[in-house]
PDB file of C-alpha atoms in Angstrom:
ATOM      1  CA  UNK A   1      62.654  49.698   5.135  1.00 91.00           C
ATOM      2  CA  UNK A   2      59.865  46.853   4.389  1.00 97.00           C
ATOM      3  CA  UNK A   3      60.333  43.609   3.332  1.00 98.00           C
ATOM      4  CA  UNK A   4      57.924  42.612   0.419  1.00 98.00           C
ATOM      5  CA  UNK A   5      56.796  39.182   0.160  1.00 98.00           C
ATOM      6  CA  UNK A   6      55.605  38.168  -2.967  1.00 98.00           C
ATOM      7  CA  UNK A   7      52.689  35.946  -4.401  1.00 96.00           C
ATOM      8  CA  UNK A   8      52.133  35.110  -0.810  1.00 95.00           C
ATOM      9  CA  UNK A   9      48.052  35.059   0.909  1.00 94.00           C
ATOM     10  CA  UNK A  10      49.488  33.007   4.012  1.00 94.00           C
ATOM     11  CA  UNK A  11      50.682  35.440   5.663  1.00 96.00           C
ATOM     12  CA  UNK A  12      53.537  32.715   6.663  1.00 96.00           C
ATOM     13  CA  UNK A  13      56.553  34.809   5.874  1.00 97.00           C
ATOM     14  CA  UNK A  14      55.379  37.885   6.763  1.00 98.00           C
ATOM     15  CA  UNK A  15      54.354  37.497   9.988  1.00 98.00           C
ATOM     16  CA  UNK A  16      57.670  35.449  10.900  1.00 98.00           C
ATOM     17  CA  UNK A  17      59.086  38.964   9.636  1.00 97.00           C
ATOM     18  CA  UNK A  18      56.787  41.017  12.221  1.00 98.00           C
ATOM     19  CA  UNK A  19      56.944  38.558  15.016  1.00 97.00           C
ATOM     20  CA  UNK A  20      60.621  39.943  15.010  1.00 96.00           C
ATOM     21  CA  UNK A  21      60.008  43.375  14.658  1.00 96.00           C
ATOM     22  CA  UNK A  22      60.990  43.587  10.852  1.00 97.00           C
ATOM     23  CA  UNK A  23      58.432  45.597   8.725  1.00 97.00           C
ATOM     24  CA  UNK A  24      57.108  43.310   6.151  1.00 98.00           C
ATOM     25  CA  UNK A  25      54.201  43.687   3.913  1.00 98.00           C
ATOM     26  CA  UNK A  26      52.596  40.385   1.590  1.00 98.00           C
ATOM     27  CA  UNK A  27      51.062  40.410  -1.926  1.00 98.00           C
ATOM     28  CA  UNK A  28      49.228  38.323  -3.718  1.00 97.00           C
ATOM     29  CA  UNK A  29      46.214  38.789  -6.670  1.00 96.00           C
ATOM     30  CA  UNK A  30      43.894  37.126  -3.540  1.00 95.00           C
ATOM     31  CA  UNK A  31      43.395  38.358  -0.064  1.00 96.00           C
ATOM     32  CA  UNK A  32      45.326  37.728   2.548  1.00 96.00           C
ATOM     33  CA  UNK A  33      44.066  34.349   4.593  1.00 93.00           C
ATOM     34  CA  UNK A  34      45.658  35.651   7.914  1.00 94.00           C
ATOM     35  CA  UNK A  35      44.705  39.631   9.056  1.00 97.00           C
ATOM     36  CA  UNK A  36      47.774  41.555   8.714  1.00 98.00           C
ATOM     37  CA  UNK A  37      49.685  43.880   6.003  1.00 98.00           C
ATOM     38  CA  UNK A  38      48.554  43.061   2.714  1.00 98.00           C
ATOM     39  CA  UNK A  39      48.721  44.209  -0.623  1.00 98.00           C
ATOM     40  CA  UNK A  40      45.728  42.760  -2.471  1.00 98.00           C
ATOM     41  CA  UNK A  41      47.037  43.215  -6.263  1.00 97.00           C
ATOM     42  CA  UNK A  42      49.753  42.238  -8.880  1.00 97.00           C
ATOM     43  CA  UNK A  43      53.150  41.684  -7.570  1.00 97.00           C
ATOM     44  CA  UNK A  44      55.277  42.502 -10.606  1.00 97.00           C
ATOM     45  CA  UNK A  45      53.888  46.342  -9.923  1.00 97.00           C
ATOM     46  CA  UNK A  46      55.084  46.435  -6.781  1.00 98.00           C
ATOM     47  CA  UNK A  47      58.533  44.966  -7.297  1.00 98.00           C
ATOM     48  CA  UNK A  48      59.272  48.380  -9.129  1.00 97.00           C
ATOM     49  CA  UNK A  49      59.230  50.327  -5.755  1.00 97.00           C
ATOM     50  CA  UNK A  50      62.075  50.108  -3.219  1.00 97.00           C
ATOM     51  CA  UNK A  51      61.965  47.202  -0.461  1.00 97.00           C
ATOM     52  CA  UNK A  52      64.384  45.962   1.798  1.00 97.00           C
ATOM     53  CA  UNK A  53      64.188  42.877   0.599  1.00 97.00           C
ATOM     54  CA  UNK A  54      61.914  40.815  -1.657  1.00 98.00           C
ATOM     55  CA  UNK A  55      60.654  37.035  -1.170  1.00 98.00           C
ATOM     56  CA  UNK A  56      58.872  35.756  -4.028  1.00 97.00           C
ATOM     57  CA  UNK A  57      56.755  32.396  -4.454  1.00 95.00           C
ATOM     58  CA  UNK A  58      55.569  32.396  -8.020  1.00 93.00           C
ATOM     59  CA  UNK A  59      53.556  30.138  -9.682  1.00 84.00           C
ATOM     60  CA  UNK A  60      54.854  26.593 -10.234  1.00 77.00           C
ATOM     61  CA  UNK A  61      52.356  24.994 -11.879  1.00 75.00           C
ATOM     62  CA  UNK A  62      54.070  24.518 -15.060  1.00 81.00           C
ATOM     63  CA  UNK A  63      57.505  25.028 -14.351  1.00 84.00           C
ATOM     64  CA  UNK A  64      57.969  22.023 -11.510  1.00 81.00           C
ATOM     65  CA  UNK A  65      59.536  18.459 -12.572  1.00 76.00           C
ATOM     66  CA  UNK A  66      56.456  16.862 -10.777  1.00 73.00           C
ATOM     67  CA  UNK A  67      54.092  18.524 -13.120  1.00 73.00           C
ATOM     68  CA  UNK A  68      56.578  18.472 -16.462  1.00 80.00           C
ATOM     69  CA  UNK A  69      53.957  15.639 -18.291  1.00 78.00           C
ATOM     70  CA  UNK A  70      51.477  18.016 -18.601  1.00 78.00           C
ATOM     71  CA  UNK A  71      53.511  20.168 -21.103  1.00 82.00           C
ATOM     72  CA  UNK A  72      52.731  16.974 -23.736  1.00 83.00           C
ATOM     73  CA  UNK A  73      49.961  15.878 -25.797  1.00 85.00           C
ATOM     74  CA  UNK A  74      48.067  13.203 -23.941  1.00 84.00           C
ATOM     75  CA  UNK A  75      50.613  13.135 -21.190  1.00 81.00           C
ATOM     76  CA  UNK A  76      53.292  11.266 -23.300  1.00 82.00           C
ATOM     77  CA  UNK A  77      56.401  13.226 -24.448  1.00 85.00           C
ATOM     78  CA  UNK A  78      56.205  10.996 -28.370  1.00 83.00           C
ATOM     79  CA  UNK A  79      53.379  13.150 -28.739  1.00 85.00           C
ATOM     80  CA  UNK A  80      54.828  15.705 -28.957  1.00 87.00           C
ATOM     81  CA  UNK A  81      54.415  19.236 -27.057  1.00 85.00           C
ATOM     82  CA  UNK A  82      51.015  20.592 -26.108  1.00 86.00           C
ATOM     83  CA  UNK A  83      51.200  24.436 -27.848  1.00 88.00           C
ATOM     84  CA  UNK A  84      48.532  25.582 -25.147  1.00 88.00           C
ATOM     85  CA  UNK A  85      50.553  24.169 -21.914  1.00 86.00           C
ATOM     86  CA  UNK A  86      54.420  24.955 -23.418  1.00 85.00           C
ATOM     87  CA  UNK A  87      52.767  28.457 -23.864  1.00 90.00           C
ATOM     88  CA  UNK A  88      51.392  28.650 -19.687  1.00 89.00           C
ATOM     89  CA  UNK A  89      55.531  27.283 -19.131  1.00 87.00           C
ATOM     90  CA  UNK A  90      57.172  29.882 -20.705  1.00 91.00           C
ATOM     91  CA  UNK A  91      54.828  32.712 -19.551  1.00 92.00           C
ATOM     92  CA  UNK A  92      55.591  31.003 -15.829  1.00 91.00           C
ATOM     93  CA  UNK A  93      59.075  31.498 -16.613  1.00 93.00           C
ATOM     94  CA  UNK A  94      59.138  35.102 -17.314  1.00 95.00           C
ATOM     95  CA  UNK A  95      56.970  36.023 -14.267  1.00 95.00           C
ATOM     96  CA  UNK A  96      59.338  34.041 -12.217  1.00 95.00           C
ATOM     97  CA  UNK A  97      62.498  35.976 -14.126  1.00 96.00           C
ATOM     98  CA  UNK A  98      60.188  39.182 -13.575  1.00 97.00           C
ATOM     99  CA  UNK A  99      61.321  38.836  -9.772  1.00 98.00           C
ATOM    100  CA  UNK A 100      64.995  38.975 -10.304  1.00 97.00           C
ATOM    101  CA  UNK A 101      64.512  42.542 -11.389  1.00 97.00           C
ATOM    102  CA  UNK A 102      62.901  43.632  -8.264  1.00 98.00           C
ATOM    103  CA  UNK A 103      64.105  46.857  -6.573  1.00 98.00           C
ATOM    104  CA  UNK A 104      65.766  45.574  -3.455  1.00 97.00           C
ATOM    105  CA  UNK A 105      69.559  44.484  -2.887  1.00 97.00           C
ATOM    106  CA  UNK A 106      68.393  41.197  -1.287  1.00 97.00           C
ATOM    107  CA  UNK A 107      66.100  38.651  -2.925  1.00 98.00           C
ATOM    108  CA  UNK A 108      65.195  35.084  -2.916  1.00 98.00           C
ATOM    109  CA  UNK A 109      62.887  33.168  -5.468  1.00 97.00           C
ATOM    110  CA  UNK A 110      61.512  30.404  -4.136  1.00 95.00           C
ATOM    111  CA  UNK A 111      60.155  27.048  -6.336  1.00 91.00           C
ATOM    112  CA  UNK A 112      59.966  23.230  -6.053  1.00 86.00           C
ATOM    113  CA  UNK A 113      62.807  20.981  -8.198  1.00 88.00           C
ATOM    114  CA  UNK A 114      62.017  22.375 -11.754  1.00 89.00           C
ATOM    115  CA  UNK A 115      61.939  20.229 -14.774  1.00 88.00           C
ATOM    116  CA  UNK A 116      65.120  20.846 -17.479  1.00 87.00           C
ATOM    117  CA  UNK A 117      62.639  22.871 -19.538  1.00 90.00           C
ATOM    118  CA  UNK A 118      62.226  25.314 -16.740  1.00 90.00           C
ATOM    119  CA  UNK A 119      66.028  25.355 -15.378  1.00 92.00           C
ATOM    120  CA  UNK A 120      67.055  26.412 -18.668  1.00 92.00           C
ATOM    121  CA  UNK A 121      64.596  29.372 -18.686  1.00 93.00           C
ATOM    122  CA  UNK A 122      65.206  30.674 -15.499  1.00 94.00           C
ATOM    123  CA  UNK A 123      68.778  29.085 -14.297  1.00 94.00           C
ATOM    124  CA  UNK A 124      69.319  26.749 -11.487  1.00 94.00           C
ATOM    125  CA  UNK A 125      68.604  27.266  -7.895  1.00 95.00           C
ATOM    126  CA  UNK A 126      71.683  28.013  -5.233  1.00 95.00           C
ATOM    127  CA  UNK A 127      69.822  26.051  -2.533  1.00 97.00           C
ATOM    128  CA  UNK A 128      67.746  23.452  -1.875  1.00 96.00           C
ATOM    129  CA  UNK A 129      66.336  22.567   1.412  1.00 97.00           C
ATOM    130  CA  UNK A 130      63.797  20.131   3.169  1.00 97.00           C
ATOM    131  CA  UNK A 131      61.300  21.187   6.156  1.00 97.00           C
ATOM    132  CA  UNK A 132      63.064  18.479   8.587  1.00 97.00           C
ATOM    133  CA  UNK A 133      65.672  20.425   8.255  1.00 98.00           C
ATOM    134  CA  UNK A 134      63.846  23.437  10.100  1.00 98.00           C
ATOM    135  CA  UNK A 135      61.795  20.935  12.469  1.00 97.00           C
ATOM    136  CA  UNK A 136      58.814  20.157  10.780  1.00 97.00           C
ATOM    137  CA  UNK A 137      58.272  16.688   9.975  1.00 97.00           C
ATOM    138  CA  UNK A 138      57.597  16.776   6.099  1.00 95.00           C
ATOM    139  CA  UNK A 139      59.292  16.129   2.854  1.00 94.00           C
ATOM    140  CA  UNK A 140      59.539  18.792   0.581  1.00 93.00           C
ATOM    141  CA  UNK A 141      61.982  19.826  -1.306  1.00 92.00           C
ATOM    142  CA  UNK A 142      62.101  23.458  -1.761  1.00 93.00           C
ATOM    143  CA  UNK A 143      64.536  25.584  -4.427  1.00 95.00           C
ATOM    144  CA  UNK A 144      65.750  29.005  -3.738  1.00 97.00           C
ATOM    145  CA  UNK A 145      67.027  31.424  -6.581  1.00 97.00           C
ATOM    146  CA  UNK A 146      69.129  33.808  -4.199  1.00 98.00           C
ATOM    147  CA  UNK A 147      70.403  37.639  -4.781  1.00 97.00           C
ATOM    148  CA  UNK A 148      72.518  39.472  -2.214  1.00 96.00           C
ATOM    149  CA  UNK A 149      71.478  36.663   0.157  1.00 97.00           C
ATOM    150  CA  UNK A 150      73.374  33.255   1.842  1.00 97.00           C
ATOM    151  CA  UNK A 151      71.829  29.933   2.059  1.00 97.00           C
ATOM    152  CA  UNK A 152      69.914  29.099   5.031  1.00 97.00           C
ATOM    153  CA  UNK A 153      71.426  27.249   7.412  1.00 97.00           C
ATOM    154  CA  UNK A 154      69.419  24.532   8.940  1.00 97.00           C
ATOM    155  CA  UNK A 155      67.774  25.350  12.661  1.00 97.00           C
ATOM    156  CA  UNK A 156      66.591  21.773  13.887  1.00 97.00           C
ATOM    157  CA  UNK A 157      67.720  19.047  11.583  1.00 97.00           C
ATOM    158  CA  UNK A 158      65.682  16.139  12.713  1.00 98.00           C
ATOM    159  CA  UNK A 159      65.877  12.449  11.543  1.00 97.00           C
ATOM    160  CA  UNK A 160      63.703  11.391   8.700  1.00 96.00           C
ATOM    161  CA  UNK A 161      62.308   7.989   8.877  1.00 96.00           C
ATOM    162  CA  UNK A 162      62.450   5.285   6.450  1.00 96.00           C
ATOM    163  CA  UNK A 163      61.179   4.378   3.338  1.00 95.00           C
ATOM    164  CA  UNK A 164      58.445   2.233   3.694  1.00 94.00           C
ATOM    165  CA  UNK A 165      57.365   2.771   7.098  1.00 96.00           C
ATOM    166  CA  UNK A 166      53.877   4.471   8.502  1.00 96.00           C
ATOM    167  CA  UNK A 167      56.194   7.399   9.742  1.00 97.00           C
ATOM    168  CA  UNK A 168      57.680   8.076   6.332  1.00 96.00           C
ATOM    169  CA  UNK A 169      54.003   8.104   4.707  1.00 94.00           C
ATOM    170  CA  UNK A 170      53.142  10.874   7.338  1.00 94.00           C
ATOM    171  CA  UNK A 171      56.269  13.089   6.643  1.00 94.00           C
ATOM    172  CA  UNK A 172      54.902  12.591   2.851  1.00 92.00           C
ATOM    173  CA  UNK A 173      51.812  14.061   3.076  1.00 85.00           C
ATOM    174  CA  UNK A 174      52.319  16.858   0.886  1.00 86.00           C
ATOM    175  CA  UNK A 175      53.067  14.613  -2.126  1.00 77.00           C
ATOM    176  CA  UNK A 176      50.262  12.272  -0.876  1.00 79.00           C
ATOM    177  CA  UNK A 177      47.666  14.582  -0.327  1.00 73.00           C
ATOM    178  CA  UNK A 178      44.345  13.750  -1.803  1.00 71.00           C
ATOM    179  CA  UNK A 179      42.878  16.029  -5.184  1.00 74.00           C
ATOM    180  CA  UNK A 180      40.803  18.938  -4.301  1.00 69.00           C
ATOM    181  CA  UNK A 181      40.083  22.695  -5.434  1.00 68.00           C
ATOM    182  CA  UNK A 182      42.682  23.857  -2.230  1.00 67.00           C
ATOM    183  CA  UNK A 183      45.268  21.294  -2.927  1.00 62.00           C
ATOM    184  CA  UNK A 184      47.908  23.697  -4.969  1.00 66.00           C
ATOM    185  CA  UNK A 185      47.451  26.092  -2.311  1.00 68.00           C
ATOM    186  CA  UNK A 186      48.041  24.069   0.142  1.00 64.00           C
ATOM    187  CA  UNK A 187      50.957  22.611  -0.877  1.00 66.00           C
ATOM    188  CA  UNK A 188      52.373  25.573  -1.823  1.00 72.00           C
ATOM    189  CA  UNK A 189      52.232  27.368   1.610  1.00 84.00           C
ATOM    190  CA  UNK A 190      55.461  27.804   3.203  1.00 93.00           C
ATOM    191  CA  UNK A 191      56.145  25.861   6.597  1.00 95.00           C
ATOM    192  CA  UNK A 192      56.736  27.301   9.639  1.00 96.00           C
ATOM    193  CA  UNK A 193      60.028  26.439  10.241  1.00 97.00           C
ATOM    194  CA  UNK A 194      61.429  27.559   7.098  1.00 97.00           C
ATOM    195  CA  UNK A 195      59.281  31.096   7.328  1.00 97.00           C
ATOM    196  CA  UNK A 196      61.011  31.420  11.021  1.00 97.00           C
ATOM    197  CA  UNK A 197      64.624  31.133   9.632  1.00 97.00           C
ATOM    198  CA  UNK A 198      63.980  33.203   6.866  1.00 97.00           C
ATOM    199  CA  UNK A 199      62.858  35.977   8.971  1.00 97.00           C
ATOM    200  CA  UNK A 200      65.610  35.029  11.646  1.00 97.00           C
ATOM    201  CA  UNK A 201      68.611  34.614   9.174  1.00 97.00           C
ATOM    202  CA  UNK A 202      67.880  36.978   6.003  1.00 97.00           C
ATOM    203  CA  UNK A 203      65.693  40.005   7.995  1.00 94.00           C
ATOM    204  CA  UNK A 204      68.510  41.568   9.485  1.00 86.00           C
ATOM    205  CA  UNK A 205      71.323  40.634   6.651  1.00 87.00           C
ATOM    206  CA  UNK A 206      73.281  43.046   5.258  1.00 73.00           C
ATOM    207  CA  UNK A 207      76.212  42.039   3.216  1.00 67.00           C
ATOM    208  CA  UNK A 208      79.421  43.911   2.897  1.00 51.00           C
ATOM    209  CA  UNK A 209      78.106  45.683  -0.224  1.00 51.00           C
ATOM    210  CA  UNK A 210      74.551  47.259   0.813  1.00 54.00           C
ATOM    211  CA  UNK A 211      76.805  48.566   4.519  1.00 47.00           C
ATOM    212  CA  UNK A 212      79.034  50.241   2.069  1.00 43.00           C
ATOM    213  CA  UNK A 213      75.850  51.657   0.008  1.00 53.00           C
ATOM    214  CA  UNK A 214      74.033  52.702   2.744  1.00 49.00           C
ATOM    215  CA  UNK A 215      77.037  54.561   4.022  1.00 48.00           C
ATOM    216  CA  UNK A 216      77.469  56.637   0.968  1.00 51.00           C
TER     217      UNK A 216
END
């Protein structure tokens, strides 16, 4: 069966999938940025049909702690809440619940630290991990809502450097990176070492439950 990765137009993901012989397919409202098996179109349709699996990135904008300000009036939580903005957070919440539904017995929901707003909507995440962990040298701190999967184990831990130092800056370049109309997509794509365990350590799994399913 094929692996559907959701609300993704990298093509990181997938093609760790293929690279390894595992049929995978992406999906994403925009075109795929890398040729390969793409679904051009809205995600939540396609969770309804069977997959193997199903990895889903959705939106963040108003659901992560970085970006929690913006639900206020002016920026300032004695303001009080901004109707418009609490609105865009709870609709961000259901599309991210939307994904726990999917038709597959293994599924991850990925999403950076959320704000207490946003945990309470769609529950807390069962893993957190970092891309030093997986050998790329960058700090970011990435969530995973997991279903009939286990935690990823780390592949290459490196040695982050410290605070303060040029080295540090560069590993922070993610949360440093300048304003532009490509910087949520860029920091939103996955890195490479993280895409290569996924496909390495959740493409083949198969828990105790879907062997005995599949035998029936």
């Amino acid at each position: 069966m094929t692996w559907l990765i959701a609300c993704e137009c990298s093509g990181a993901i997938r093609d760790a999938m293929l690279a390894r012989g595992i049929d995978a397919v992406s999906c994403d409202v925009k075109p795929t940025r890398v040729p390969g098996p793409h679904i051009q179109g809205d995600a939540l349709e396609q969770i309804q049909r069977r997959w193997a699996g199903v990895i889903a990135h959705p939106v963040c904008k108003r659901l992560t702690n970085a970006g929690s300000k913006h639900l206020y009036k002016g920026m300032r939580k004695e303001n009080g809440i901004c109707p418009e903005k609490w609105a865009d957070m709870i609709a961000g919440a259901n599309f991210f619940n939307a994904f726990k539904k999917a038709n597959a017995p293994r599924i991850a929901i990925e999403n950076p630290i959320m704000h207490c707003h946003a945990a309470n909507l769609c529950g807390r995440a069962n893993q957190f991990v970092q891309p030093w962990w997986f050998g790329d040298r960058a700090f970011k701190a990435t969530g995973f809502h997991l279903y009939g999967l286990p935690p990823l184990t780390p592949t290459n831990k490196l040695t982050p450097p410290k605070p303060g130092t040029d080295e540090h800056k560069k590993w922070s370049f993610v949360h440093r990176m300048a304003p532009g109309p490509d910087r949520e997509e860029k920091r939103s794509n996955t890195f490479p070492g993280i895409a290569n365990a996924i496909a390495d350590q959740w493409g083949g799994y198969q828990d105790l439950t879907s062997i005995l399913e599949a035998a029936e």
